[in-house]
């Protein structure tokens, strides 16, 4: 049988060869369980995603591109091209939006300079 | 040889020197919150601000712990994972999102495990175009 030209498959085979013979039957059963689990996931696409109406929030992102420089380090709440509220305290911004009775506002934190740890973090 | 691809969705994103930002709604049961997140193929997981988690009623600290190394090894970033729904670009999926232990996360990230690995994506940065379909579609 020709070998599969996939690095993960080849690594799996290599690891299988390195596994002590006494453990191989157990490893095979584990892989079989993985296969069955993966197949049952793939056979049920209805639960994996749902199509929904798409709002591209173009007005909000355009507003951010033009105005976010003035709000560094703050939360902004936007609805269309309207700035509903802003401030450093998210809870106050959120509360202000709730009092306006507007549903569906978009909340963004405008990052400032000097987030070196975050920029360099190694996820 | 050519490699034709087809996608169900197209998103024209706003030019932004900080990256490709996507409108996202986080959903937990009946609670929702809308925000933006940066598409980040360099991020292993999906990271979001703690404020969003609290807005949808999650007890952040009860999630599964994820320690993320930073440039200062003595100061790892701690995140808590929760199973919620992400709505973005016309799709709703159930996935794990990691929320930072502190407030004011500089930016939300849609990373590989949890979002990117659920889709087939094509990016044309020159034209600010993102194409996608769900992997099972």
PDB file of N, CA, C and O in Angstrom, chain B residues 9-68:
ATOM      1  N   UNK B   9     -19.497  33.263   0.592  1.00  0.00           N
ATOM      2  CA  UNK B   9     -19.604  34.581   1.205  1.00  0.00           C
ATOM      3  C   UNK B   9     -18.410  35.443   0.823  1.00  0.00           C
ATOM      4  O   UNK B   9     -17.287  34.932   0.673  1.00  0.00           O
ATOM      5  N   UNK B  10     -18.686  36.751   0.681  1.00  0.00           N
ATOM      6  CA  UNK B  10     -17.609  37.704   0.388  1.00  0.00           C
ATOM      7  C   UNK B  10     -17.730  38.875   1.356  1.00  0.00           C
ATOM      8  O   UNK B  10     -18.832  39.344   1.627  1.00  0.00           O
ATOM      9  N   UNK B  11     -16.608  39.305   1.878  1.00  0.00           N
ATOM     10  CA  UNK B  11     -16.596  40.442   2.794  1.00  0.00           C
ATOM     11  C   UNK B  11     -15.521  41.410   2.328  1.00  0.00           C
ATOM     12  O   UNK B  11     -14.362  41.035   2.167  1.00  0.00           O
ATOM     13  N   UNK B  12     -15.941  42.636   2.079  1.00  0.00           N
ATOM     14  CA  UNK B  12     -14.971  43.684   1.721  1.00  0.00           C
ATOM     15  C   UNK B  12     -14.679  44.461   2.995  1.00  0.00           C
ATOM     16  O   UNK B  12     -15.567  45.124   3.537  1.00  0.00           O
ATOM     17  N   UNK B  13     -13.459  44.325   3.486  1.00  0.00           N
ATOM     18  CA  UNK B  13     -13.148  44.934   4.773  1.00  0.00           C
ATOM     19  C   UNK B  13     -12.554  46.324   4.610  1.00  0.00           C
ATOM     20  O   UNK B  13     -12.096  46.704   3.528  1.00  0.00           O
ATOM     21  N   UNK B  14     -12.619  47.047   5.690  1.00  0.00           N
ATOM     22  CA  UNK B  14     -12.119  48.418   5.715  1.00  0.00           C
ATOM     23  C   UNK B  14     -10.602  48.407   5.804  1.00  0.00           C
ATOM     24  O   UNK B  14     -10.033  47.618   6.561  1.00  0.00           O
ATOM     25  N   UNK B  15      -9.957  49.280   5.057  1.00  0.00           N
ATOM     26  CA  UNK B  15      -8.511  49.372   5.138  1.00  0.00           C
ATOM     27  C   UNK B  15      -8.128  49.867   6.531  1.00  0.00           C
ATOM     28  O   UNK B  15      -8.674  50.857   7.017  1.00  0.00           O
ATOM     29  N   UNK B  16      -7.227  49.143   7.170  1.00  0.00           N
ATOM     30  CA  UNK B  16      -6.840  49.486   8.537  1.00  0.00           C
ATOM     31  C   UNK B  16      -5.419  48.986   8.748  1.00  0.00           C
ATOM     32  O   UNK B  16      -5.148  47.792   8.587  1.00  0.00           O
ATOM     33  N   UNK B  17      -4.538  49.906   9.111  1.00  0.00           N
ATOM     34  CA  UNK B  17      -3.131  49.511   9.251  1.00  0.00           C
ATOM     35  C   UNK B  17      -2.928  48.500  10.370  1.00  0.00           C
ATOM     36  O   UNK B  17      -1.906  47.808  10.413  1.00  0.00           O
ATOM     37  N   UNK B  18      -3.892  48.371  11.277  1.00  0.00           N
ATOM     38  CA  UNK B  18      -3.748  47.438  12.387  1.00  0.00           C
ATOM     39  C   UNK B  18      -4.203  46.026  12.036  1.00  0.00           C
ATOM     40  O   UNK B  18      -4.027  45.112  12.834  1.00  0.00           O
ATOM     41  N   UNK B  19      -4.832  45.841  10.893  1.00  0.00           N
ATOM     42  CA  UNK B  19      -5.198  44.480  10.514  1.00  0.00           C
ATOM     43  C   UNK B  19      -6.558  44.386   9.856  1.00  0.00           C
ATOM     44  O   UNK B  19      -7.172  45.404   9.510  1.00  0.00           O
ATOM     45  N   UNK B  20      -7.021  43.157   9.715  1.00  0.00           N
ATOM     46  CA  UNK B  20      -8.314  42.880   9.080  1.00  0.00           C
ATOM     47  C   UNK B  20      -9.347  42.696  10.175  1.00  0.00           C
ATOM     48  O   UNK B  20      -9.322  41.699  10.902  1.00  0.00           O
ATOM     49  N   UNK B  21     -10.246  43.663  10.311  1.00  0.00           N
ATOM     50  CA  UNK B  21     -11.246  43.596  11.376  1.00  0.00           C
ATOM     51  C   UNK B  21     -12.586  43.125  10.817  1.00  0.00           C
ATOM     52  O   UNK B  21     -13.027  43.571   9.761  1.00  0.00           O
ATOM     53  N   UNK B  22     -13.188  42.213  11.578  1.00  0.00           N
ATOM     54  CA  UNK B  22     -14.420  41.551  11.159  1.00  0.00           C
ATOM     55  C   UNK B  22     -15.500  41.840  12.203  1.00  0.00           C
ATOM     56  O   UNK B  22     -15.227  41.777  13.407  1.00  0.00           O
ATOM     57  N   UNK B  23     -16.718  42.161  11.757  1.00  0.00           N
ATOM     58  CA  UNK B  23     -17.800  42.340  12.740  1.00  0.00           C
ATOM     59  C   UNK B  23     -18.223  40.997  13.333  1.00  0.00           C
ATOM     60  O   UNK B  23     -18.421  40.034  12.588  1.00  0.00           O
ATOM     61  N   UNK B  24     -18.326  40.955  14.636  1.00  0.00           N
ATOM     62  CA  UNK B  24     -18.613  39.701  15.338  1.00  0.00           C
ATOM     63  C   UNK B  24     -19.708  39.935  16.378  1.00  0.00           C
ATOM     64  O   UNK B  24     -19.752  40.999  17.002  1.00  0.00           O
ATOM     65  N   UNK B  25     -20.580  38.963  16.539  1.00  0.00           N
ATOM     66  CA  UNK B  25     -21.520  38.975  17.661  1.00  0.00           C
ATOM     67  C   UNK B  25     -21.283  37.712  18.484  1.00  0.00           C
ATOM     68  O   UNK B  25     -21.248  36.610  17.929  1.00  0.00           O
ATOM     69  N   UNK B  26     -21.080  37.903  19.773  1.00  0.00           N
ATOM     70  CA  UNK B  26     -20.925  36.761  20.678  1.00  0.00           C
ATOM     71  C   UNK B  26     -22.283  36.459  21.294  1.00  0.00           C
ATOM     72  O   UNK B  26     -23.010  37.382  21.709  1.00  0.00           O
ATOM     73  N   UNK B  27     -22.619  35.172  21.362  1.00  0.00           N
ATOM     74  CA  UNK B  27     -23.941  34.761  21.817  1.00  0.00           C
ATOM     75  C   UNK B  27     -23.807  33.708  22.907  1.00  0.00           C
ATOM     76  O   UNK B  27     -23.069  32.721  22.741  1.00  0.00           O
ATOM     77  N   UNK B  28     -24.496  33.939  24.016  1.00  0.00           N
ATOM     78  CA  UNK B  28     -24.585  32.915  25.069  1.00  0.00           C
ATOM     79  C   UNK B  28     -26.041  32.846  25.502  1.00  0.00           C
ATOM     80  O   UNK B  28     -26.546  33.803  26.117  1.00  0.00           O
ATOM     81  N   UNK B  29     -26.680  31.749  25.141  1.00  0.00           N
ATOM     82  CA  UNK B  29     -28.115  31.595  25.362  1.00  0.00           C
ATOM     83  C   UNK B  29     -28.843  32.793  24.748  1.00  0.00           C
ATOM     84  O   UNK B  29     -28.698  33.022  23.560  1.00  0.00           O
ATOM     85  N   UNK B  30     -29.583  33.581  25.538  1.00  0.00           N
ATOM     86  CA  UNK B  30     -30.346  34.677  24.930  1.00  0.00           C
ATOM     87  C   UNK B  30     -29.576  35.988  24.904  1.00  0.00           C
ATOM     88  O   UNK B  30     -30.063  36.989  24.389  1.00  0.00           O
ATOM     89  N   UNK B  31     -28.375  35.985  25.453  1.00  0.00           N
ATOM     90  CA  UNK B  31     -27.605  37.221  25.550  1.00  0.00           C
ATOM     91  C   UNK B  31     -26.653  37.361  24.360  1.00  0.00           C
ATOM     92  O   UNK B  31     -26.015  36.380  23.955  1.00  0.00           O
ATOM     93  N   UNK B  32     -26.546  38.586  23.840  1.00  0.00           N
ATOM     94  CA  UNK B  32     -25.638  38.836  22.724  1.00  0.00           C
ATOM     95  C   UNK B  32     -24.869  40.136  22.953  1.00  0.00           C
ATOM     96  O   UNK B  32     -25.337  41.021  23.669  1.00  0.00           O
ATOM     97  N   UNK B  33     -23.714  40.223  22.324  1.00  0.00           N
ATOM     98  CA  UNK B  33     -22.992  41.493  22.302  1.00  0.00           C
ATOM     99  C   UNK B  33     -22.224  41.584  20.987  1.00  0.00           C
ATOM    100  O   UNK B  33     -21.646  40.587  20.533  1.00  0.00           O
ATOM    101  N   UNK B  34     -22.264  42.755  20.391  1.00  0.00           N
ATOM    102  CA  UNK B  34     -21.614  42.954  19.088  1.00  0.00           C
ATOM    103  C   UNK B  34     -20.297  43.687  19.277  1.00  0.00           C
ATOM    104  O   UNK B  34     -20.203  44.618  20.081  1.00  0.00           O
ATOM    105  N   UNK B  35     -19.302  43.253  18.517  1.00  0.00           N
ATOM    106  CA  UNK B  35     -17.988  43.878  18.628  1.00  0.00           C
ATOM    107  C   UNK B  35     -17.238  43.640  17.316  1.00  0.00           C
ATOM    108  O   UNK B  35     -17.810  43.161  16.334  1.00  0.00           O
ATOM    109  N   UNK B  36     -15.981  43.965  17.298  1.00  0.00           N
ATOM    110  CA  UNK B  36     -15.144  43.674  16.145  1.00  0.00           C
ATOM    111  C   UNK B  36     -13.980  42.816  16.592  1.00  0.00           C
ATOM    112  O   UNK B  36     -13.586  42.852  17.758  1.00  0.00           O
ATOM    113  N   UNK B  37     -13.434  42.030  15.685  1.00  0.00           N
ATOM    114  CA  UNK B  37     -12.283  41.193  16.025  1.00  0.00           C
ATOM    115  C   UNK B  37     -11.344  41.142  14.834  1.00  0.00           C
ATOM    116  O   UNK B  37     -11.769  41.194  13.680  1.00  0.00           O
ATOM    117  N   UNK B  38     -10.083  41.041  15.159  1.00  0.00           N
ATOM    118  CA  UNK B  38      -9.072  40.996  14.114  1.00  0.00           C
ATOM    119  C   UNK B  38      -8.855  39.546  13.655  1.00  0.00           C
ATOM    120  O   UNK B  38      -8.666  38.662  14.499  1.00  0.00           O
ATOM    121  N   UNK B  39      -8.890  39.329  12.363  1.00  0.00           N
ATOM    122  CA  UNK B  39      -8.565  38.008  11.821  1.00  0.00           C
ATOM    123  C   UNK B  39      -7.066  37.800  11.981  1.00  0.00           C
ATOM    124  O   UNK B  39      -6.267  38.620  11.520  1.00  0.00           O
ATOM    125  N   UNK B  40      -6.671  36.719  12.652  1.00  0.00           N
ATOM    126  CA  UNK B  40      -5.254  36.541  12.986  1.00  0.00           C
ATOM    127  C   UNK B  40      -4.838  35.088  12.805  1.00  0.00           C
ATOM    128  O   UNK B  40      -5.065  34.245  13.677  1.00  0.00           O
ATOM    129  N   UNK B  41      -4.198  34.804  11.676  1.00  0.00           N
ATOM    130  CA  UNK B  41      -3.746  33.430  11.439  1.00  0.00           C
ATOM    131  C   UNK B  41      -2.596  33.052  12.364  1.00  0.00           C
ATOM    132  O   UNK B  41      -2.242  31.882  12.487  1.00  0.00           O
ATOM    133  N   UNK B  42      -1.990  34.041  13.014  1.00  0.00           N
ATOM    134  CA  UNK B  42      -0.905  33.757  13.951  1.00  0.00           C
ATOM    135  C   UNK B  42      -1.383  33.446  15.352  1.00  0.00           C
ATOM    136  O   UNK B  42      -0.571  33.067  16.201  1.00  0.00           O
ATOM    137  N   UNK B  43      -2.665  33.607  15.596  1.00  0.00           N
ATOM    138  CA  UNK B  43      -3.212  33.311  16.926  1.00  0.00           C
ATOM    139  C   UNK B  43      -3.720  31.870  16.947  1.00  0.00           C
ATOM    140  O   UNK B  43      -4.468  31.461  16.054  1.00  0.00           O
ATOM    141  N   UNK B  44      -3.330  31.127  17.958  1.00  0.00           N
ATOM    142  CA  UNK B  44      -3.755  29.727  18.039  1.00  0.00           C
ATOM    143  C   UNK B  44      -5.239  29.593  18.354  1.00  0.00           C
ATOM    144  O   UNK B  44      -5.879  28.632  17.959  1.00  0.00           O
ATOM    145  N   UNK B  45      -5.761  30.547  19.124  1.00  0.00           N
ATOM    146  CA  UNK B  45      -7.150  30.456  19.586  1.00  0.00           C
ATOM    147  C   UNK B  45      -7.871  31.777  19.352  1.00  0.00           C
ATOM    148  O   UNK B  45      -7.286  32.723  18.824  1.00  0.00           O
ATOM    149  N   UNK B  46      -9.141  31.839  19.779  1.00  0.00           N
ATOM    150  CA  UNK B  46      -9.913  33.074  19.690  1.00  0.00           C
ATOM    151  C   UNK B  46      -9.877  33.764  21.051  1.00  0.00           C
ATOM    152  O   UNK B  46     -10.268  33.160  22.056  1.00  0.00           O
ATOM    153  N   UNK B  47      -9.388  34.983  21.063  1.00  0.00           N
ATOM    154  CA  UNK B  47      -9.231  35.734  22.313  1.00  0.00           C
ATOM    155  C   UNK B  47     -10.142  36.960  22.277  1.00  0.00           C
ATOM    156  O   UNK B  47     -10.105  37.735  21.303  1.00  0.00           O
ATOM    157  N   UNK B  48     -10.924  37.140  23.353  1.00  0.00           N
ATOM    158  CA  UNK B  48     -11.828  38.289  23.410  1.00  0.00           C
ATOM    159  C   UNK B  48     -11.732  38.967  24.773  1.00  0.00           C
ATOM    160  O   UNK B  48     -11.296  38.374  25.763  1.00  0.00           O
ATOM    161  N   UNK B  49     -12.181  40.207  24.799  1.00  0.00           N
ATOM    162  CA  UNK B  49     -12.127  41.011  26.021  1.00  0.00           C
ATOM    163  C   UNK B  49     -13.102  40.478  27.070  1.00  0.00           C
ATOM    164  O   UNK B  49     -14.196  40.004  26.743  1.00  0.00           O
ATOM    165  N   UNK B  50     -12.680  40.568  28.301  1.00  0.00           N
ATOM    166  CA  UNK B  50     -13.505  40.121  29.425  1.00  0.00           C
ATOM    167  C   UNK B  50     -14.847  40.861  29.473  1.00  0.00           C
ATOM    168  O   UNK B  50     -15.876  40.290  29.841  1.00  0.00           O
ATOM    169  N   UNK B  51     -14.830  42.122  29.089  1.00  0.00           N
ATOM    170  CA  UNK B  51     -16.065  42.910  29.132  1.00  0.00           C
ATOM    171  C   UNK B  51     -17.170  42.260  28.299  1.00  0.00           C
ATOM    172  O   UNK B  51     -18.348  42.272  28.686  1.00  0.00           O
ATOM    173  N   UNK B  52     -16.803  41.695  27.151  1.00  0.00           N
ATOM    174  CA  UNK B  52     -17.814  41.051  26.289  1.00  0.00           C
ATOM    175  C   UNK B  52     -18.409  39.825  26.991  1.00  0.00           C
ATOM    176  O   UNK B  52     -19.605  39.550  26.878  1.00  0.00           O
ATOM    177  N   UNK B  53     -17.545  39.084  27.684  1.00  0.00           N
ATOM    178  CA  UNK B  53     -18.026  37.882  28.381  1.00  0.00           C
ATOM    179  C   UNK B  53     -19.050  38.255  29.448  1.00  0.00           C
ATOM    180  O   UNK B  53     -20.099  37.609  29.581  1.00  0.00           O
ATOM    181  N   UNK B  54     -18.724  39.298  30.198  1.00  0.00           N
ATOM    182  CA  UNK B  54     -19.637  39.704  31.265  1.00  0.00           C
ATOM    183  C   UNK B  54     -20.945  40.243  30.694  1.00  0.00           C
ATOM    184  O   UNK B  54     -22.013  40.072  31.281  1.00  0.00           O
ATOM    185  N   UNK B  55     -20.852  40.874  29.534  1.00  0.00           N
ATOM    186  CA  UNK B  55     -22.061  41.415  28.895  1.00  0.00           C
ATOM    187  C   UNK B  55     -23.047  40.296  28.543  1.00  0.00           C
ATOM    188  O   UNK B  55     -24.261  40.494  28.562  1.00  0.00           O
ATOM    189  N   UNK B  56     -22.520  39.127  28.200  1.00  0.00           N
ATOM    190  CA  UNK B  56     -23.419  38.018  27.835  1.00  0.00           C
ATOM    191  C   UNK B  56     -23.623  37.043  29.008  1.00  0.00           C
ATOM    192  O   UNK B  56     -24.094  35.928  28.816  1.00  0.00           O
ATOM    193  N   UNK B  57     -23.256  37.472  30.184  1.00  0.00           N
ATOM    194  CA  UNK B  57     -23.611  36.720  31.387  1.00  0.00           C
ATOM    195  C   UNK B  57     -22.685  35.597  31.785  1.00  0.00           C
ATOM    196  O   UNK B  57     -23.070  34.742  32.590  1.00  0.00           O
ATOM    197  N   UNK B  58     -21.471  35.577  31.265  1.00  0.00           N
ATOM    198  CA  UNK B  58     -20.536  34.505  31.635  1.00  0.00           C
ATOM    199  C   UNK B  58     -19.788  34.847  32.911  1.00  0.00           C
ATOM    200  O   UNK B  58     -19.438  36.006  33.143  1.00  0.00           O
ATOM    201  N   UNK B  59     -19.537  33.831  33.717  1.00  0.00           N
ATOM    202  CA  UNK B  59     -18.608  33.974  34.838  1.00  0.00           C
ATOM    203  C   UNK B  59     -17.228  33.596  34.312  1.00  0.00           C
ATOM    204  O   UNK B  59     -16.877  32.421  34.228  1.00  0.00           O
ATOM    205  N   UNK B  60     -16.479  34.609  33.943  1.00  0.00           N
ATOM    206  CA  UNK B  60     -15.237  34.390  33.200  1.00  0.00           C
ATOM    207  C   UNK B  60     -14.311  33.403  33.907  1.00  0.00           C
ATOM    208  O   UNK B  60     -13.805  32.454  33.293  1.00  0.00           O
ATOM    209  N   UNK B  61     -14.093  33.611  35.194  1.00  0.00           N
ATOM    210  CA  UNK B  61     -13.095  32.819  35.928  1.00  0.00           C
ATOM    211  C   UNK B  61     -13.468  31.339  36.074  1.00  0.00           C
ATOM    212  O   UNK B  61     -12.648  30.545  36.534  1.00  0.00           O
ATOM    213  N   UNK B  62     -14.681  30.975  35.685  1.00  0.00           N
ATOM    214  CA  UNK B  62     -15.086  29.571  35.775  1.00  0.00           C
ATOM    215  C   UNK B  62     -14.730  28.777  34.520  1.00  0.00           C
ATOM    216  O   UNK B  62     -14.983  27.578  34.444  1.00  0.00           O
ATOM    217  N   UNK B  63     -14.147  29.436  33.527  1.00  0.00           N
ATOM    218  CA  UNK B  63     -13.797  28.738  32.291  1.00  0.00           C
ATOM    219  C   UNK B  63     -12.520  27.927  32.434  1.00  0.00           C
ATOM    220  O   UNK B  63     -11.853  27.944  33.474  1.00  0.00           O
ATOM    221  N   UNK B  64     -12.160  27.238  31.369  1.00  0.00           N
ATOM    222  CA  UNK B  64     -10.914  26.453  31.368  1.00  0.00           C
ATOM    223  C   UNK B  64      -9.718  27.393  31.211  1.00  0.00           C
ATOM    224  O   UNK B  64      -9.723  28.279  30.354  1.00  0.00           O
ATOM    225  N   UNK B  65      -8.712  27.171  32.018  1.00  0.00           N
ATOM    226  CA  UNK B  65      -7.579  28.101  32.069  1.00  0.00           C
ATOM    227  C   UNK B  65      -6.621  27.879  30.900  1.00  0.00           C
ATOM    228  O   UNK B  65      -6.293  26.745  30.555  1.00  0.00           O
ATOM    229  N   UNK B  66      -6.192  28.988  30.302  1.00  0.00           N
ATOM    230  CA  UNK B  66      -5.177  28.939  29.251  1.00  0.00           C
ATOM    231  C   UNK B  66      -4.103  29.978  29.583  1.00  0.00           C
ATOM    232  O   UNK B  66      -4.398  31.162  29.721  1.00  0.00           O
ATOM    233  N   UNK B  67      -2.875  29.503  29.741  1.00  0.00           N
ATOM    234  CA  UNK B  67      -1.748  30.410  30.005  1.00  0.00           C
ATOM    235  C   UNK B  67      -1.039  30.691  28.691  1.00  0.00           C
ATOM    236  O   UNK B  67      -0.650  29.765  27.978  1.00  0.00           O
ATOM    237  N   UNK B  68      -0.874  31.945  28.387  1.00  0.00           N
ATOM    238  CA  UNK B  68      -0.228  32.339  27.132  1.00  0.00           C
ATOM    239  C   UNK B  68       1.073  33.059  27.455  1.00  0.00           C
ATOM    240  O   UNK B  68       1.075  34.043  28.197  1.00  0.00           O
TER     241      UNK B  68
END
